[in-house]
Coordinates of C-alpha atoms in Angstrom, one line a residue:
Chain V
M246 CA 251.0 172.2 198.5
I247 CA 251.9 176.4 198.9
D248 CA 253.1 177.4 202.6
E249 CA 249.7 178.3 204.7
K250 CA 251.2 180.6 207.0
E251 CA 253.3 182.4 204.2
L252 CA 250.3 183.2 202.6
L253 CA 248.1 184.1 205.9
T254 CA 251.6 186.3 206.2
G255 CA 250.6 187.8 203.1
L256 CA 247.3 188.6 203.7
A257 CA 247.2 190.8 206.5
A258 CA 249.7 192.8 204.3
S259 CA 246.9 193.1 201.6
D260 CA 249.5 191.2 199.7
K261 CA 247.3 191.3 196.3
K262 CA 249.2 187.4 195.2
A263 CA 248.2 185.6 198.7
V264 CA 244.5 187.3 198.4
E265 CA 244.3 186.1 194.8
T266 CA 245.7 182.8 196.0
I267 CA 243.0 182.4 198.4
Y268 CA 240.6 183.7 196.5
Q269 CA 241.0 181.3 193.5
E270 CA 241.1 178.3 196.6
N271 CA 238.3 178.7 198.4
F272 CA 236.0 180.5 196.1
N273 CA 234.5 177.9 194.9
M274 CA 234.4 174.6 196.6
V275 CA 231.6 178.2 198.7
Q276 CA 229.9 178.4 195.9
A277 CA 229.4 175.0 196.2
L278 CA 228.2 175.5 199.7
I279 CA 225.8 178.4 198.8
I280 CA 224.5 176.8 195.7
N281 CA 223.4 173.5 197.3
N282 CA 221.5 175.4 200.0
N283 CA 219.3 177.2 198.0
G284 CA 221.9 180.7 197.5
S285 CA 222.2 183.1 194.5
A286 CA 226.1 183.1 192.6
D287 CA 225.1 186.8 194.0
D288 CA 225.1 185.5 197.9
A289 CA 227.8 182.7 197.1
K290 CA 229.7 186.3 196.1
D291 CA 228.3 188.2 198.8
I292 CA 228.8 185.3 201.6
F293 CA 232.7 184.3 200.9
Q294 CA 233.8 188.3 200.5
E295 CA 232.4 188.5 204.5
A296 CA 234.3 185.1 205.0
M297 CA 237.7 186.2 203.8
V298 CA 236.9 189.7 205.8
V299 CA 236.3 187.7 208.5
L300 CA 239.8 186.4 207.6
Y301 CA 241.5 188.7 207.1
E302 CA 240.8 191.0 210.1
K303 CA 241.2 188.0 211.8
V304 CA 244.6 187.8 210.4
R305 CA 245.5 191.8 211.3
S306 CA 244.7 191.6 215.1
G307 CA 247.3 188.9 215.1
S308 CA 245.3 185.9 216.5
F309 CA 244.9 183.3 213.8
E310 CA 246.9 180.4 215.7
L311 CA 247.5 177.6 212.6
N312 CA 245.4 175.2 214.0
C313 CA 243.5 174.9 210.8
Q314 CA 243.7 175.0 207.9
I315 CA 242.7 177.9 206.3
R316 CA 239.9 176.1 203.7
T317 CA 238.1 175.0 207.2
F318 CA 238.6 177.9 208.8
V319 CA 236.6 179.6 205.4
Y320 CA 233.9 177.4 204.9
S321 CA 233.2 177.0 208.7
V322 CA 232.5 181.2 209.0
S323 CA 230.6 181.0 205.2
R324 CA 228.9 177.8 206.7
R325 CA 227.2 180.1 209.7
L326 CA 227.2 183.1 207.9
W327 CA 224.7 180.9 205.9
L328 CA 223.0 179.8 207.9
K329 CA 222.3 182.8 209.3
R330 CA 221.4 185.7 206.6
L331 CA 219.0 181.6 205.8
Q332 CA 217.4 182.2 209.5
Q333 CA 216.8 186.2 209.3
Q334 CA 214.9 185.7 205.8
N335 CA 212.9 182.4 207.6
R336 CA 214.7 180.1 205.5
Y337 CA 216.0 176.7 206.3
S338 CA 217.9 174.9 204.7
D339 CA 220.2 171.5 205.8
P340 CA 223.7 171.9 204.7
G341 CA 223.9 168.0 206.3
D342 CA 227.0 165.8 205.6
S343 CA 230.1 167.3 203.8
M344 CA 232.8 166.4 202.6
E345 CA 234.1 169.7 204.2
S346 CA 235.6 169.5 208.2
V347 CA 234.6 171.8 210.2
V348 CA 236.2 174.3 213.2
A349 CA 234.4 176.2 215.9
V350 CA 234.5 180.2 215.1
E351 CA 231.8 181.4 217.0
E352 CA 233.7 183.8 218.5
D353 CA 236.0 184.7 215.0
L354 CA 232.2 185.2 215.1
E355 CA 231.2 187.8 218.0
A356 CA 234.2 189.6 216.8
H357 CA 233.4 189.7 213.7
E358 CA 229.5 191.1 214.6
Q359 CA 231.4 193.7 217.0
R360 CA 232.9 195.7 214.3
N361 CA 230.9 195.3 211.9
A362 CA 229.0 197.7 214.5
E363 CA 231.9 200.1 214.3
F364 CA 232.5 200.5 210.8
D365 CA 229.0 200.9 210.6
M366 CA 228.9 203.9 213.3
M367 CA 232.3 204.7 211.3
E368 CA 230.2 205.3 207.9
K369 CA 227.4 206.7 208.9
A370 CA 229.4 208.9 212.2
I371 CA 231.5 210.2 208.0
N372 CA 228.5 210.5 205.4
N373 CA 226.7 212.6 208.6
L374 CA 230.0 215.2 207.7
G375 CA 229.5 216.9 205.3
E376 CA 231.8 218.1 202.4
P377 CA 235.4 219.3 203.1
C378 CA 235.5 217.7 205.7
K379 CA 234.4 214.2 204.8
S380 CA 237.4 214.3 201.6
L381 CA 239.8 216.0 203.6
L382 CA 239.8 213.3 206.2
E383 CA 239.6 211.2 204.2
A384 CA 242.5 212.2 202.2
Y385 CA 244.6 212.1 205.0
Y386 CA 244.5 209.6 207.9
L387 CA 242.3 207.1 205.4
Q388 CA 244.6 208.3 201.9
K389 CA 247.8 209.4 203.9
Q390 CA 248.6 211.4 201.8
N391 CA 250.0 214.4 203.5
M392 CA 249.6 218.0 204.0
Q393 CA 251.5 219.6 201.5
V394 CA 249.2 217.6 198.3
I395 CA 246.6 218.6 201.2
A396 CA 246.4 221.4 201.5
S397 CA 247.1 222.1 196.9
R398 CA 244.3 219.7 196.4
F399 CA 241.4 221.4 198.6
G400 CA 243.1 225.1 197.5
Y401 CA 244.0 225.9 201.0
T402 CA 247.0 228.4 201.0
N403 CA 249.5 225.9 202.8
A404 CA 250.1 222.7 205.1
D405 CA 249.3 224.1 208.3
N406 CA 245.9 226.1 207.5
A407 CA 244.7 222.7 205.9
K408 CA 246.1 221.1 209.3
N409 CA 243.9 224.0 211.3
Q410 CA 240.8 222.6 209.1
K411 CA 241.7 219.2 209.9
Y412 CA 242.0 219.4 212.8
K413 CA 238.3 220.9 212.7
C414 CA 237.4 218.1 211.4
L415 CA 238.5 215.5 213.2
V416 CA 236.5 217.7 216.6
R417 CA 233.1 217.1 214.9
L418 CA 233.3 213.4 213.2
K419 CA 234.2 212.1 216.9
K420 CA 232.4 214.4 218.6
I421 CA 229.0 212.4 216.4
F422 CA 230.9 209.4 216.4
F423 CA 231.4 208.5 220.7
T424 CA 227.2 209.4 220.3
H425 CA 226.9 206.9 218.6
Y426 CA 229.3 204.4 220.6
K427 CA 229.0 205.4 223.7
N428 CA 225.0 204.2 222.9
G429 CA 225.7 201.3 221.2
N430 CA 228.3 199.7 223.9
S431 CA 225.8 200.3 226.2
D432 CA 223.0 198.5 224.0
R433 CA 226.1 194.8 223.5
G434 CA 223.9 192.0 224.2
H435 CA 220.8 193.2 223.3
Chain Y
M97 CA 239.5 225.5 219.9
I98 CA 242.8 226.5 219.1
E99 CA 244.2 226.0 222.3
D100 CA 242.1 222.3 222.0
I101 CA 243.1 221.5 218.6
K102 CA 247.2 222.1 219.3
I103 CA 246.3 220.0 222.6
L104 CA 245.0 217.6 219.2
D105 CA 248.0 217.6 217.5
T106 CA 250.2 217.0 220.4
V107 CA 248.3 214.0 221.4
E108 CA 248.9 212.9 218.0
R109 CA 251.8 213.5 216.8
Y110 CA 252.8 211.4 220.9
I111 CA 250.3 208.4 219.5
R112 CA 252.2 208.0 216.3
G113 CA 255.5 208.0 218.4
E114 CA 256.3 210.8 216.3
M115 CA 257.9 213.0 219.3
K116 CA 261.7 213.4 220.1
P117 CA 262.6 211.4 224.0
D118 CA 262.3 214.0 226.2
E119 CA 259.6 215.9 224.9
R120 CA 257.9 211.6 225.1
L121 CA 259.5 211.5 228.7
Q122 CA 257.9 215.7 229.1
F123 CA 254.1 214.6 227.5
E124 CA 254.2 211.0 229.8
N125 CA 254.7 212.1 232.7
L126 CA 252.5 214.9 232.4
R127 CA 250.1 212.1 231.6
K128 CA 250.2 210.3 234.7
T129 CA 249.3 213.7 236.5
N130 CA 246.7 215.2 234.7
A131 CA 244.1 213.0 234.1
E132 CA 242.5 214.6 231.9
I133 CA 244.8 214.2 229.0
D134 CA 245.1 210.5 230.8
L135 CA 241.9 210.5 229.2
L136 CA 242.0 212.2 225.6
V137 CA 245.1 210.0 224.7
V138 CA 243.8 206.7 225.5
E139 CA 240.5 207.7 223.5
H140 CA 241.4 209.5 220.6
T141 CA 243.1 205.8 220.5
L142 CA 241.1 204.2 220.6
F143 CA 239.6 206.1 218.2
L144 CA 242.4 206.1 214.7
Q145 CA 242.2 202.7 216.0
Q146 CA 238.6 202.5 214.7
L147 CA 239.3 204.8 211.1
N148 CA 242.1 202.3 210.1
H149 CA 240.3 199.4 210.7
F150 CA 237.3 201.0 208.2
G151 CA 240.1 202.2 205.8
E152 CA 241.4 199.5 206.1
R153 CA 238.2 197.2 205.4
K154 CA 236.2 199.6 203.4
S155 CA 240.5 199.0 200.9
F156 CA 240.0 195.1 201.2
R157 CA 236.7 194.8 200.2
S158 CA 237.0 197.2 196.9
A159 CA 240.7 194.6 196.4
L160 CA 238.2 191.8 197.4
N161 CA 235.9 192.9 193.7
D162 CA 239.3 194.0 191.6
V163 CA 240.5 189.7 192.5
H164 CA 237.3 188.9 191.7
T165 CA 236.3 190.1 187.6
D166 CA 240.2 189.1 187.4
L167 CA 239.5 185.7 187.6
T168 CA 236.5 185.1 186.5
E169 CA 238.1 186.8 183.4
Q170 CA 240.5 184.8 183.4
G171 CA 237.9 181.6 184.5
K172 CA 240.1 180.8 187.5
I173 CA 236.7 180.7 189.2
D174 CA 233.5 179.6 188.5
S175 CA 231.6 182.3 189.5
M176 CA 228.6 183.3 187.1
K177 CA 229.9 180.4 185.0
L178 CA 228.3 177.2 185.7
K179 CA 228.4 175.3 182.7
G180 CA 226.8 171.0 183.3
K181 CA 225.2 169.5 186.5
A182 CA 225.9 173.0 188.4
K183 CA 223.7 174.4 186.3
V184 CA 220.7 171.8 186.2
V185 CA 221.4 171.6 190.2
Y186 CA 221.5 175.9 190.3
L187 CA 217.9 175.8 188.1
W188 CA 216.1 173.4 190.2
K189 CA 217.1 175.5 193.9
R190 CA 216.1 178.3 192.2
Y191 CA 212.7 176.5 190.8
R192 CA 212.4 175.0 194.8
R193 CA 212.3 178.8 195.6
V194 CA 209.4 179.5 194.0
A195 CA 207.3 176.7 195.4
A196 CA 208.7 178.2 198.7
I197 CA 207.6 181.4 197.4
A198 CA 203.9 179.7 196.1
A199 CA 204.4 178.6 199.3
V200 CA 204.0 181.8 200.9
F201 CA 201.6 183.7 199.5
A202 CA 198.8 180.6 199.9
G203 CA 199.8 180.8 204.0
A204 CA 199.6 185.0 203.2
T205 CA 195.7 184.4 202.2
T206 CA 195.5 181.6 205.1
L207 CA 196.2 185.0 206.8
T208 CA 193.7 187.5 205.8
I209 CA 191.0 185.2 206.0
T210 CA 191.7 185.4 209.3
A211 CA 192.6 189.0 210.1
L212 CA 189.0 188.4 208.2
V213 CA 186.9 187.0 211.3
N214 CA 189.6 188.9 213.6
A215 CA 187.7 192.1 212.3
V216 CA 183.8 191.0 212.7
S217 CA 184.5 189.5 215.6
P218 CA 183.1 191.5 218.8
K219 CA 186.6 193.2 220.7
A220 CA 187.5 192.8 224.5
D221 CA 186.4 196.5 225.6
N222 CA 189.8 198.2 225.8
A223 CA 188.6 200.8 228.2
K224 CA 188.5 197.8 230.3
I225 CA 192.1 196.9 229.5
T226 CA 194.0 200.0 230.0
E227 CA 192.0 200.5 233.7
L228 CA 193.1 196.4 235.1
S229 CA 196.1 196.3 233.8
R230 CA 196.7 200.4 235.5
D231 CA 195.1 199.1 238.6
I232 CA 198.5 196.2 238.0
Q233 CA 201.0 198.9 237.8
D234 CA 198.8 200.4 241.1
I235 CA 199.7 196.7 242.9
K236 CA 203.1 196.8 241.3
R237 CA 204.6 199.5 243.1
V238 CA 202.6 198.4 246.4
Q239 CA 204.7 195.9 246.6
D240 CA 208.1 197.3 245.4
N241 CA 207.5 199.8 248.0
Q242 CA 206.7 197.7 250.8
G243 CA 209.7 195.2 249.2
K244 CA 212.8 198.4 249.6
E245 CA 211.5 198.8 253.0
V246 CA 211.8 195.6 253.8
N247 CA 215.1 194.9 251.9
N248 CA 215.9 197.4 253.7
L249 CA 215.0 196.4 257.4
R250 CA 217.4 193.6 256.8
K251 CA 220.3 196.0 255.6
K252 CA 220.1 197.7 259.0
I253 CA 220.0 194.4 261.1
T254 CA 222.5 192.1 260.1
T255 CA 225.1 195.4 258.0
V256 CA 226.1 197.3 261.6
P257 CA 229.7 195.7 261.9
A258 CA 230.9 194.1 265.0
P259 CA 232.5 197.6 266.5
A260 CA 236.0 195.6 266.6
F261 CA 236.2 195.3 263.1
K262 CA 237.1 198.1 261.1
A263 CA 236.0 200.4 256.6
G264 CA 238.4 197.4 255.0
G265 CA 237.7 197.7 251.8
S266 CA 236.5 194.8 248.8
G267 CA 237.2 191.0 247.0
F268 CA 235.4 188.7 245.4
L269 CA 235.7 184.3 245.0
I270 CA 237.9 183.0 242.7
D271 CA 236.9 179.1 243.3
G272 CA 233.2 178.9 245.0
K273 CA 234.8 177.1 248.7
G274 CA 235.4 180.8 249.6
Y275 CA 238.2 181.4 248.9
L276 CA 239.1 185.2 247.7
V277 CA 241.2 187.2 245.9
T278 CA 242.2 191.5 248.0
N279 CA 244.8 193.3 248.7
A280 CA 248.0 192.8 251.6
H281 CA 246.9 196.3 252.9
I282 CA 243.1 196.0 254.2
I283 CA 243.8 193.1 256.3
R284 CA 247.3 193.9 257.7
N285 CA 248.1 193.1 261.2
S286 CA 244.6 191.5 261.4
K287 CA 244.1 189.1 263.7
N288 CA 240.5 188.1 262.9
I289 CA 239.0 189.0 259.4
V290 CA 235.4 189.6 257.7
V291 CA 233.7 188.9 255.2
I292 CA 229.9 190.4 254.1
N293 CA 228.5 189.6 250.8
N294 CA 225.8 191.9 249.0
K295 CA 223.4 190.0 251.0
G296 CA 224.5 191.6 254.1
E297 CA 225.8 187.4 255.2
Q298 CA 228.0 188.2 257.2
F299 CA 231.3 185.1 256.9
K300 CA 234.2 184.7 259.5
A301 CA 238.0 184.5 256.8
V302 CA 241.6 183.2 257.8
L303 CA 243.8 184.1 255.5
A304 CA 245.2 181.5 253.7
K305 CA 248.6 183.0 252.1
V306 CA 249.5 187.4 251.7
F307 CA 251.9 188.5 248.4
T308 CA 252.8 191.8 250.4
D309 CA 255.2 193.0 247.4
K310 CA 252.3 192.7 244.3
D311 CA 249.5 193.4 248.1
I312 CA 247.9 191.0 247.1
A313 CA 246.4 188.4 250.1
I314 CA 244.7 184.9 250.0
L315 CA 241.9 184.7 252.0
K316 CA 239.5 181.5 252.9
I317 CA 235.6 181.3 254.0
D318 CA 236.3 179.5 257.2
D319 CA 232.2 179.0 258.8
E320 CA 230.2 176.9 259.6
A321 CA 227.6 179.3 257.8
Y322 CA 228.5 179.4 254.3
K323 CA 227.8 177.0 251.7
S324 CA 230.0 176.3 248.2
V325 CA 228.3 178.9 246.0
G326 CA 229.3 176.4 242.6
S327 CA 231.5 177.7 239.8
L328 CA 230.9 181.0 239.7
P329 CA 230.4 184.1 236.3
Y330 CA 233.5 185.4 235.9
G331 CA 235.8 184.1 234.2
I332 CA 239.6 185.5 235.7
R333 CA 242.0 186.7 232.2
K334 CA 244.9 184.9 231.8
S335 CA 246.2 187.7 229.6
S336 CA 246.7 190.7 229.5
T337 CA 244.4 193.4 228.1
D338 CA 243.8 196.1 225.4
V339 CA 244.8 200.1 225.9
A340 CA 241.5 201.3 226.3
E341 CA 239.4 198.6 226.8
P342 CA 236.0 199.6 228.8
I343 CA 236.8 198.2 232.2
Y344 CA 233.8 197.9 234.7
T345 CA 234.3 197.3 238.9
L346 CA 232.5 196.3 242.0
G347 CA 233.3 197.4 245.8
Y348 CA 231.9 198.3 249.1
P349 CA 234.0 202.9 249.3
R350 CA 230.5 202.9 251.0
N351 CA 228.8 199.8 252.3
E352 CA 226.1 199.1 250.1
I353 CA 227.6 197.2 246.6
V354 CA 229.2 200.6 244.4
Y355 CA 229.0 200.2 240.8
S356 CA 231.7 202.5 238.5
E357 CA 233.0 202.1 234.8
G358 CA 236.5 203.1 233.3
Y359 CA 239.7 202.1 231.2
L360 CA 242.3 200.4 230.7
S361 CA 244.8 202.9 230.3
A362 CA 247.8 202.0 229.9
K363 CA 250.1 199.2 229.9
T364 CA 252.0 199.0 233.1
G365 CA 251.5 199.9 236.2
F366 CA 252.9 202.5 239.4
N367 CA 256.4 203.2 237.5
G368 CA 256.3 201.0 235.0
D369 CA 255.8 198.4 236.4
T370 CA 254.8 195.2 234.3
L371 CA 252.7 193.4 236.9
S372 CA 249.9 195.6 237.3
C373 CA 248.1 198.1 234.9
Q374 CA 247.2 201.9 234.7
L375 CA 243.3 202.3 235.2
G376 CA 241.3 205.7 233.8
I377 CA 238.5 205.1 236.7
A378 CA 236.4 206.5 240.5
A379 CA 237.5 204.7 243.0
N380 CA 238.8 204.9 246.5
R381 CA 239.9 203.6 249.2
G382 CA 237.2 200.9 249.9
N383 CA 237.4 199.8 246.2
S384 CA 240.4 198.3 246.4
G385 CA 241.1 195.1 246.5
G386 CA 237.8 194.2 244.1
P387 CA 237.3 193.1 241.1
V388 CA 238.0 195.6 237.6
F389 CA 236.0 193.1 234.9
N390 CA 236.3 193.7 231.1
Q391 CA 232.9 193.6 228.6
D392 CA 233.2 190.1 228.8
G393 CA 232.6 190.1 232.7
E394 CA 236.2 188.8 233.0
V395 CA 238.4 189.7 235.6
V396 CA 241.2 191.0 234.1
G397 CA 242.6 192.6 237.9
V398 CA 242.3 194.0 241.4
I399 CA 242.3 197.6 242.5
S400 CA 244.7 197.9 244.4
T401 CA 244.1 202.4 245.8
K402 CA 247.2 202.0 247.0
E403 CA 249.0 204.2 244.9
M404 CA 246.9 207.4 244.0
E405 CA 248.6 210.6 242.8
A406 CA 245.6 212.1 240.7
E407 CA 242.1 211.5 240.6
G408 CA 240.0 208.8 237.9
V409 CA 243.5 207.1 238.5
A410 CA 244.0 203.7 240.5
F411 CA 246.3 200.6 239.3
A412 CA 245.3 197.4 239.3
I413 CA 247.9 194.4 239.4
Q414 CA 246.7 192.2 236.7
S415 CA 244.9 188.9 236.9
K416 CA 247.5 187.0 235.4
F417 CA 248.9 187.9 238.7
I418 CA 246.2 185.7 240.2
Y419 CA 247.5 182.5 238.5
A420 CA 250.6 183.0 239.8
A421 CA 249.2 183.5 243.5
I422 CA 247.7 180.3 243.3
D423 CA 250.4 178.2 241.3
E424 CA 252.2 179.6 244.6
L425 CA 249.4 179.5 246.7
K426 CA 249.4 175.7 245.9
K427 CA 252.9 174.6 246.3
D428 CA 251.0 173.9 250.5
T429 CA 249.5 170.3 249.6
S430 CA 245.6 171.5 251.6
Y431 CA 244.6 173.6 248.8
Q432 CA 245.6 171.1 245.7
S433 CA 240.6 171.0 244.9
L434 CA 241.6 174.9 244.2
K435 CA 240.7 176.0 240.8
L436 CA 240.0 179.1 239.3
P437 CA 237.8 180.1 236.8
A438 CA 239.3 180.2 232.9
K439 CA 235.8 181.4 230.7
S440 CA 233.1 183.4 231.4
S441 CA 229.3 182.2 231.2
V442 CA 227.8 185.9 231.6
R443 CA 230.6 187.2 228.6
G444 CA 227.8 188.9 225.7
M445 CA 225.3 189.6 228.4
N446 CA 224.7 193.5 228.5
K447 CA 226.1 195.1 232.0
K448 CA 223.2 195.5 233.5
D449 CA 222.6 191.7 233.3
Q450 CA 226.0 191.2 234.1
V451 CA 226.0 192.8 237.4
K452 CA 223.1 191.0 237.8
K453 CA 224.7 188.6 237.8
I454 CA 228.5 189.0 239.9
Q455 CA 227.6 190.7 242.5
D456 CA 226.1 188.3 245.1
Y457 CA 230.0 185.9 244.2
V458 CA 232.0 190.4 245.5
F459 CA 232.5 190.8 249.4
M460 CA 233.2 193.9 251.2
V461 CA 236.6 193.1 253.7
K462 CA 237.3 193.8 257.4
G463 CA 239.9 193.6 259.3
D464 CA 240.1 193.8 263.0

């Protein structure tokens, strides 16, 4: 058996091999769960990838205590996510007994939902920004390109000009984001 | 605008650790004395974190899709290539879903009929209903006012402080049996101590233990009128809190309970003290000894206003010290039954509801 701790360390570093291994070892199990409970192959892919994001963000935040196997965690999260989606669609299914063991993942899913909300807020804010701000900020903050490269790519005379423009865009993005963030946070729990 | 950009650039270099040591030191000093800069640092840290999370998740999601396609092509996962029994099960489930949809349509027909019946049956007089609900609203308003007046009168009667007691600070229960945490400096040299709750009820209390260097005191309510309140709605956090985490406090800067919110601005407190932390919050002396809550309604600290450098900056003793203090206190066997609450039952509620539940457990503390 492969060392699980090594796999998780790899996952936290977005190592392709680690992601592939975890994917390959767990996908079929989750797909069987979804399909045996009123889901399609597309649902299975969706739910499994969502569970992978939960696991990824958990290890990224450094809080993965190895008190269960990766398999158990992924299964438990997928099961909860799928039941929740069925409930939202007013469909109900009882997965009943299975060969897989289940652990409590409520707190992880709560944290995940908070991150989902934050992700949506940021996505909305970035999409509201318009060009060239959107591409400029994505190039610098997401793709981590340096200012020289960005200046020539976006046609600024020098890196300082590009940097000034970047900050102007950033101020706008922050303003849009925090307006939603503050509202969203005070709504928490509703 | 140019000035703003310069400040933002400085803050960003600070957060990314791109400053030289002496520049960094200088900036940290500025941060300590200028609440506005401090707030900007915290806000920008939080924002960059959010932006980072966003980018990470985006690229992880696209990596997952690539992996899915690769593994499917290599036949290493069964995606979309269902064979044999799995396929039969799949088709059966599919068929069942069609049956379910058909059932929904049948339901819809019934609903339509109900709607038709409703449409032809006589309607209630809408104007009358509106009028009635307005009447009820009026009655409610009168009642509310009366309630408020009664409350005001009650407060006037009960919160008149005994003349010997000086205005003090705040404190909060850590065990429903009547144990409270407050600041040591509030009750320094006091022979008599009283604690007063949100409803204006006053109880006598005695000092159980004092930790002068940490400015923490544990009080025990010693009054026949006090009945144990059972389990507390909040837990006390054992680990540290993250910078930029939103926090709030309840306390008695005036004669009534006051709520204020802010954020954690540094993990260490005055002069780098690791047992305390720095808060960006509007607090004054009356808040001293009051609890600091995070979003989940966990106590993360005890406000201590002994050191106040700048407006909008306060310090708090981290909650993990409460655990240390209680361990110390328990060496005296008469306190063996004391138990700190670990879990918040208000977790997941919105702030308004949290405060409603919590406020009854926060007291005004006075000494003579």
